Short mmCIF file of C-alpha atoms and ligand atoms in Angstrom, two decimals:
data_model
loop_
_atom_site.label_atom_id
_atom_site.label_comp_id
_atom_site.label_asym_id
_atom_site.label_seq_id
_atom_site.Cartn_x
_atom_site.Cartn_y
_atom_site.Cartn_z
CA MET A 1 39.70 -4.89 -67.68
CA GLU A 2 38.91 -7.80 -69.99
CA ASN A 3 37.55 -9.80 -66.98
CA LEU A 4 35.30 -6.85 -65.95
CA PHE A 5 34.06 -6.61 -69.47
CA ASN A 6 33.30 -10.40 -69.58
CA MET A 7 31.33 -9.95 -66.33
CA PHE A 8 29.01 -7.55 -68.00
CA LEU A 9 28.70 -9.69 -71.26
CA ALA A 10 28.65 -13.29 -70.03
CA SER A 11 28.94 -15.62 -72.85
CA GLU A 12 26.03 -17.63 -71.49
CA VAL A 13 23.40 -15.09 -70.62
CA ILE A 14 21.35 -16.08 -67.57
CA VAL A 15 17.97 -14.68 -68.14
CA PRO A 16 16.29 -13.03 -65.13
CA THR A 17 12.96 -14.65 -64.43
CA ASN A 18 11.66 -13.04 -61.19
CA ALA A 19 11.65 -9.82 -59.43
CA THR A 20 14.69 -10.49 -57.31
CA GLU A 21 16.80 -11.49 -60.40
CA PHE A 22 15.66 -8.34 -62.21
CA THR A 23 16.68 -6.10 -59.29
CA PHE A 24 20.21 -7.68 -59.39
CA TRP A 25 20.45 -6.80 -63.10
CA ILE A 26 19.04 -3.27 -62.61
CA GLY A 27 21.10 -2.75 -59.47
CA ALA A 28 24.32 -3.66 -61.26
CA MET A 29 23.61 -1.14 -64.11
CA ALA A 30 22.27 1.51 -61.84
CA MET A 31 25.36 1.42 -59.39
CA ALA A 32 27.71 1.38 -62.43
CA ALA A 33 25.86 4.39 -64.04
CA ALA A 34 25.89 6.32 -60.75
CA SER A 35 29.74 5.72 -60.38
CA VAL A 36 30.25 7.17 -63.85
CA PHE A 37 28.06 10.16 -62.96
CA PHE A 38 29.84 10.79 -59.66
CA LEU A 39 33.24 10.43 -61.25
CA LEU A 40 32.38 12.94 -63.80
CA SER A 41 31.10 15.26 -61.04
CA LEU A 42 34.23 15.23 -58.97
CA ASP A 43 34.73 19.06 -59.63
CA ALA A 44 30.99 19.91 -59.50
CA GLY A 45 30.56 23.27 -57.81
CA GLY A 46 34.28 24.18 -58.13
CA GLY A 47 35.69 20.86 -56.64
CA LYS A 48 35.23 21.90 -53.02
CA TRP A 49 33.68 18.49 -52.27
CA ARG A 50 35.92 16.45 -54.49
CA ASN A 51 36.81 13.95 -51.76
CA SER A 52 33.23 13.43 -50.86
CA MET A 53 32.25 12.88 -54.50
CA LEU A 54 35.00 10.40 -54.86
CA VAL A 55 33.86 8.48 -51.91
CA SER A 56 30.28 8.38 -53.35
CA ALA A 57 31.69 6.95 -56.66
CA LEU A 58 33.67 4.30 -54.77
CA ILE A 59 30.54 3.20 -52.77
CA THR A 60 28.44 2.78 -55.94
CA GLY A 61 31.49 1.29 -57.86
CA ILE A 62 32.20 -1.31 -55.17
CA ALA A 63 28.51 -2.22 -55.23
CA ALA A 64 28.37 -2.53 -58.96
CA VAL A 65 31.08 -5.02 -59.07
CA HIS A 66 29.48 -7.09 -56.14
CA TYR A 67 26.17 -6.95 -57.94
CA LEU A 68 27.62 -8.60 -60.96
CA TYR A 69 28.84 -11.47 -58.80
CA MET A 70 25.60 -11.53 -56.71
CA ARG A 71 23.56 -11.62 -59.82
CA ASP A 72 25.25 -14.75 -61.11
CA ALA A 73 25.46 -16.38 -57.65
CA TYR A 74 21.74 -15.88 -57.16
CA ALA A 75 20.89 -17.19 -60.52
CA SER A 76 22.98 -20.37 -59.97
CA MET A 77 22.74 -21.07 -56.25
CA GLY A 78 19.72 -18.92 -54.93
CA GLY A 79 19.94 -16.68 -51.96
CA ASP A 80 22.44 -18.70 -50.07
CA GLY A 81 25.00 -18.06 -52.74
CA VAL A 82 24.69 -14.39 -52.28
CA THR A 83 25.18 -13.81 -48.55
CA ALA A 84 29.07 -13.65 -48.39
CA PHE A 85 29.25 -11.29 -51.43
CA ARG A 86 26.54 -9.17 -49.81
CA TYR A 87 28.42 -8.72 -46.60
CA VAL A 88 31.78 -8.16 -48.24
CA ASP A 89 30.06 -5.40 -50.21
CA TRP A 90 28.51 -3.90 -47.04
CA ILE A 91 31.64 -4.13 -44.94
CA LEU A 92 33.49 -1.94 -47.55
CA THR A 93 30.61 0.52 -48.36
CA VAL A 94 28.91 1.20 -45.09
CA PRO A 95 32.25 2.45 -43.45
CA LEU A 96 32.63 4.55 -46.50
CA MET A 97 29.30 6.10 -45.80
CA CYS A 98 30.50 6.77 -42.36
CA VAL A 99 33.59 8.52 -43.93
CA GLU A 100 31.04 10.56 -45.96
CA PHE A 101 29.64 12.00 -42.64
CA TYR A 102 33.10 12.77 -41.36
CA LEU A 103 34.04 14.50 -44.70
CA ILE A 104 31.11 16.92 -44.66
CA LEU A 105 31.53 17.76 -41.04
CA GLN A 106 35.29 18.11 -41.20
CA LYS A 107 35.22 21.85 -41.92
CA ALA A 108 32.99 22.21 -38.78
CA GLY A 109 35.76 20.72 -36.77
CA ALA A 110 34.76 17.02 -36.59
CA PRO A 111 37.33 14.97 -34.79
CA LYS A 112 38.76 11.76 -36.37
CA SER A 113 37.28 9.85 -33.48
CA LEU A 114 33.67 10.47 -34.70
CA MET A 115 34.70 8.81 -38.01
CA TRP A 116 36.27 5.92 -36.16
CA ASN A 117 33.24 5.42 -33.71
CA LEU A 118 30.86 5.32 -36.63
CA ILE A 119 33.12 2.85 -38.53
CA THR A 120 33.58 0.60 -35.44
CA LEU A 121 29.89 0.52 -34.71
CA SER A 122 28.91 -0.11 -38.29
CA THR A 123 31.54 -3.06 -38.55
CA ILE A 124 30.12 -4.64 -35.30
CA MET A 125 26.53 -4.14 -36.76
CA LEU A 126 27.47 -5.99 -39.89
CA VAL A 127 29.66 -8.82 -38.38
CA THR A 128 26.96 -9.66 -35.87
CA GLY A 129 24.35 -9.43 -38.79
CA TYR A 130 26.40 -11.75 -40.88
CA VAL A 131 26.87 -14.33 -38.05
CA GLY A 132 23.11 -14.40 -37.57
CA GLU A 133 22.16 -14.44 -41.28
CA ALA A 134 24.75 -16.98 -42.39
CA GLY A 135 23.57 -19.38 -39.69
CA HIS A 136 26.85 -19.36 -37.69
CA GLY A 137 24.92 -18.13 -34.59
CA ASP A 138 21.34 -17.60 -33.40
CA ALA A 139 19.60 -15.41 -35.89
CA VAL A 140 17.56 -13.59 -33.25
CA ILE A 141 20.39 -13.08 -30.65
CA PHE A 142 22.84 -11.79 -33.28
CA GLY A 143 20.16 -9.71 -35.09
CA THR A 144 19.24 -8.13 -31.97
CA ILE A 145 22.86 -7.16 -31.06
CA SER A 146 23.21 -5.83 -34.68
CA GLY A 147 19.94 -3.72 -34.19
CA LEU A 148 21.07 -2.27 -30.97
CA VAL A 149 24.40 -1.14 -32.50
CA TYR A 150 22.36 0.35 -35.38
CA PHE A 151 20.44 2.46 -32.78
CA GLY A 152 23.79 3.52 -31.53
CA ILE A 153 24.75 4.89 -34.86
CA VAL A 154 21.31 6.53 -35.21
CA TYR A 155 21.82 8.14 -31.72
CA ILE A 156 25.14 9.61 -32.72
CA LEU A 157 23.84 11.12 -35.72
CA TRP A 158 20.48 12.42 -34.60
CA LEU A 159 21.22 13.39 -30.89
CA GLY A 160 25.01 13.01 -30.39
CA SER A 161 27.96 14.97 -31.16
CA ALA A 162 27.74 14.79 -34.95
CA ALA A 163 24.33 16.48 -34.77
CA GLU A 164 25.84 19.36 -32.83
CA LEU A 165 28.67 19.84 -35.28
CA ALA A 166 26.13 19.87 -38.17
CA ASN A 167 24.05 22.66 -36.47
CA LYS A 168 27.28 24.56 -35.89
CA ALA A 169 28.08 24.20 -39.63
CA GLY A 170 24.57 25.32 -40.78
CA GLY A 171 23.70 26.14 -44.41
CA ALA A 172 24.09 23.69 -47.23
CA VAL A 173 26.14 21.32 -44.97
CA LEU A 174 23.48 21.05 -42.34
CA GLU A 175 20.87 20.52 -45.14
CA ALA A 176 23.03 17.58 -46.65
CA TYR A 177 23.67 16.22 -43.17
CA THR A 178 19.88 16.30 -42.37
CA ALA A 179 19.11 14.36 -45.56
CA LEU A 180 21.87 11.87 -44.81
CA LYS A 181 20.72 11.23 -41.29
CA TRP A 182 17.14 10.57 -42.59
CA PHE A 183 18.66 7.92 -45.02
CA VAL A 184 20.25 6.30 -42.04
CA LEU A 185 17.01 6.35 -39.98
CA VAL A 186 14.49 5.37 -42.69
CA GLY A 187 16.64 4.02 -45.57
CA TRP A 188 18.79 1.74 -43.44
CA ALA A 189 15.71 0.44 -41.44
CA ILE A 190 14.94 -1.46 -44.71
CA TYR A 191 17.77 -3.88 -43.98
CA PRO A 192 16.57 -5.30 -40.59
CA ILE A 193 13.14 -5.85 -42.33
CA GLY A 194 14.94 -7.91 -45.06
CA TYR A 195 16.81 -9.82 -42.32
CA MET A 196 13.57 -10.70 -40.50
CA ALA A 197 12.02 -11.79 -43.81
CA GLY A 198 14.97 -14.15 -44.47
CA THR A 199 15.65 -15.63 -41.03
CA GLU A 200 13.58 -17.57 -38.55
CA GLY A 201 12.52 -16.00 -35.17
CA TRP A 202 9.63 -14.64 -33.12
CA TYR A 203 9.03 -12.26 -35.93
CA SER A 204 8.51 -14.98 -38.63
CA GLY A 205 4.75 -14.80 -38.47
CA LEU A 206 4.80 -10.97 -38.64
CA PHE A 207 6.90 -10.95 -41.79
CA SER A 208 5.41 -14.15 -43.45
CA GLY A 209 4.03 -11.99 -46.33
CA LEU A 210 7.66 -11.10 -47.12
CA SER A 211 9.20 -14.52 -46.66
CA GLY A 212 11.68 -15.40 -49.24
CA GLN A 213 12.03 -11.79 -50.36
CA MET A 214 15.13 -10.94 -48.29
CA ASP A 215 17.42 -10.29 -51.41
CA LEU A 216 14.78 -8.28 -53.08
CA ILE A 217 14.39 -6.08 -50.03
CA TYR A 218 18.22 -5.66 -49.65
CA ASN A 219 18.53 -4.74 -53.35
CA ILE A 220 15.88 -2.02 -52.94
CA GLY A 221 17.69 -0.81 -49.85
CA ASP A 222 21.01 -0.60 -51.56
CA ALA A 223 19.75 1.29 -54.53
CA ILE A 224 18.00 3.88 -52.35
CA ASN A 225 20.82 4.36 -49.86
CA LYS A 226 23.94 4.09 -51.98
CA ILE A 227 22.75 6.16 -54.95
CA GLY A 228 20.77 8.48 -52.69
CA PHE A 229 23.70 9.25 -50.48
CA GLY A 230 25.74 10.28 -53.58
CA LEU A 231 23.00 12.44 -54.91
CA VAL A 232 22.91 14.25 -51.47
CA ILE A 233 26.66 14.93 -51.74
CA TYR A 234 26.22 16.14 -55.43
CA ASN A 235 23.46 18.42 -54.38
CA LEU A 236 25.86 19.85 -51.64
CA ALA A 237 28.60 20.28 -54.15
CA VAL A 238 26.45 22.37 -56.61
CA ALA A 239 24.64 24.34 -53.79
CA LYS A 240 25.39 28.04 -53.60
C1 RET B 1 24.98 0.02 -48.90
C2 RET B 1 24.70 -0.86 -47.87
C3 RET B 1 24.05 -0.52 -46.73
C4 RET B 1 23.71 1.03 -46.32
C5 RET B 1 23.69 -1.41 -45.76
C6 RET B 1 23.22 -1.31 -44.52
C7 RET B 1 22.99 -2.38 -43.74
C8 RET B 1 22.36 -2.24 -42.44
C9 RET B 1 21.82 -1.01 -41.83
C10 RET B 1 22.09 -3.60 -41.83
C11 RET B 1 21.57 -3.66 -40.59
C12 RET B 1 21.16 -4.93 -39.94
C13 RET B 1 20.43 -4.74 -38.75
C14 RET B 1 20.17 -3.45 -38.12
C15 RET B 1 19.93 -5.88 -37.96
C16 RET B 1 19.82 -7.16 -38.74
C17 RET B 1 21.20 -7.46 -39.45
C18 RET B 1 21.49 -6.34 -40.47
C19 RET B 1 23.00 -6.48 -40.69
C20 RET B 1 20.73 -6.56 -41.66
#
């Protein structure tokens, strides 16, 4: 507890001086605040969506702690110091977002295999992305593999078995599902843009205006997707 407290109140304050550093500070606080809100809302709407709310709180909570580390790593080492923390955060939170899909479709009869398929695909997407981004393999090749797997996730959610279950469920569940699948199609597409801004490849000319902005882009993506996902679930919980 004291350690966590010290992380928030570092004795030597590192003052943010550019947009990326600011978004690490704001990101840490926004994620922490969102977690408090989701935890206090576990029983919103009668507690029917308690597990989903809890998962939402875990997603932003895990991110809040990683943002504290990333904030300091970025201030002392720049972008390279952030990569490992970034991917540890994602490898925990993105599968939890897959769990979120499973939980809201559970009452419509979603099989466990749906959850495991999504988790497996998202893990492959992130591991290949890490290999390319950290320079352990060709950025273009591993980025492309990661991107193809991402399309696999989009396919399952938009046109595959999950979409069918959501239609069957209808009502507030279908509404929440539809919002979440838009997050995956549009919100998650922010990440490959960040990746292309931060790695070298055929796309480097295309994204030259964003060069060096990878962490800023990822931070914006995280705020939109992690807090957004939780708010969709909250909305579902309080729906009639
Ligand atoms: C809370 C964190 C989230 C929702 C992170 C999502 C990350 C992605 C969807 C990353 C995708 C990538 C590609 C599709 C290709 C390039 C490599 C990645 C890993 C940045």
